[in-house]
Amino acid sequence: MAGELFVSVARPPRNAAHAELLALEHVLSTADNIVDDPPTPFPEYAESLPLRTHWSFWWD
């Protein structure tokens, strides 16, 4: 069974260090979309987090 989570983000990370820690938490959650849909290198994913106010995750 697949699962989905949609999150509205009031306070995205404000600096690279916080974005990298948060990106690591996302990867460790085993959400499939971070590495598979589309494949996104970790540094690019972390850099994108401060610019986004809505995040979505899915699992198989």
Coordinates of C-alpha atoms in Angstrom, one line a residue:
M1 CA 0.0 0.0 0.0
A2 CA 1.3 3.4 -0.9
G3 CA 1.3 6.4 1.4
E4 CA 1.3 10.1 0.7
L5 CA 2.0 13.2 2.9
F6 CA 1.5 16.8 1.8
V7 CA 2.9 19.5 4.1
S8 CA 2.5 23.3 4.1
V9 CA 5.6 24.8 5.4
A10 CA 5.3 28.1 7.4
R11 CA 9.0 28.4 8.1
P12 CA 11.3 26.7 5.6
P13 CA 15.0 26.5 6.6
R14 CA 16.8 29.8 6.2
N15 CA 20.4 28.7 5.7
A16 CA 22.3 25.9 4.0
A17 CA 23.2 24.1 7.3
H18 CA 19.6 23.8 8.4
A19 CA 18.5 22.8 4.9
E20 CA 21.0 20.0 4.8
L21 CA 19.9 18.6 8.2
L22 CA 16.3 18.8 7.1
A23 CA 17.0 17.1 3.8
L24 CA 18.8 14.3 5.7
E25 CA 15.7 13.8 7.8
H26 CA 13.6 13.6 4.6
V27 CA 15.9 11.0 3.1
L28 CA 16.0 9.0 6.3
S29 CA 12.2 8.9 6.4
T30 CA 12.6 6.6 3.3
A31 CA 10.2 8.7 1.3
D32 CA 10.6 7.3 -2.3
N33 CA 10.0 10.6 -4.1
I34 CA 13.3 12.2 -2.8
V35 CA 15.6 9.8 -4.6
D36 CA 13.3 8.2 -7.2
D37 CA 10.7 10.7 -8.6
P38 CA 12.6 12.2 -10.3
P39 CA 16.0 11.2 -9.1
T40 CA 17.4 14.2 -7.3
P41 CA 21.0 14.5 -6.0
F42 CA 21.1 15.2 -2.3
P43 CA 22.8 18.6 -2.6
E44 CA 20.2 19.8 -5.1
Y45 CA 17.4 18.6 -2.9
A46 CA 18.8 20.4 0.1
E47 CA 19.3 23.6 -1.8
S48 CA 15.7 23.6 -3.0
L49 CA 14.1 23.4 0.5
P50 CA 14.5 27.1 1.5
L51 CA 12.7 28.0 -1.7
R52 CA 9.6 25.8 -1.2
T53 CA 6.6 26.3 1.1
H54 CA 4.9 23.1 0.1
W55 CA 6.5 19.6 0.3
S56 CA 5.1 16.3 -0.7
F57 CA 6.3 12.8 0.1
W58 CA 5.1 9.3 -1.0
W59 CA 6.1 5.8 -0.1
D60 CA 5.4 2.4 -1.8

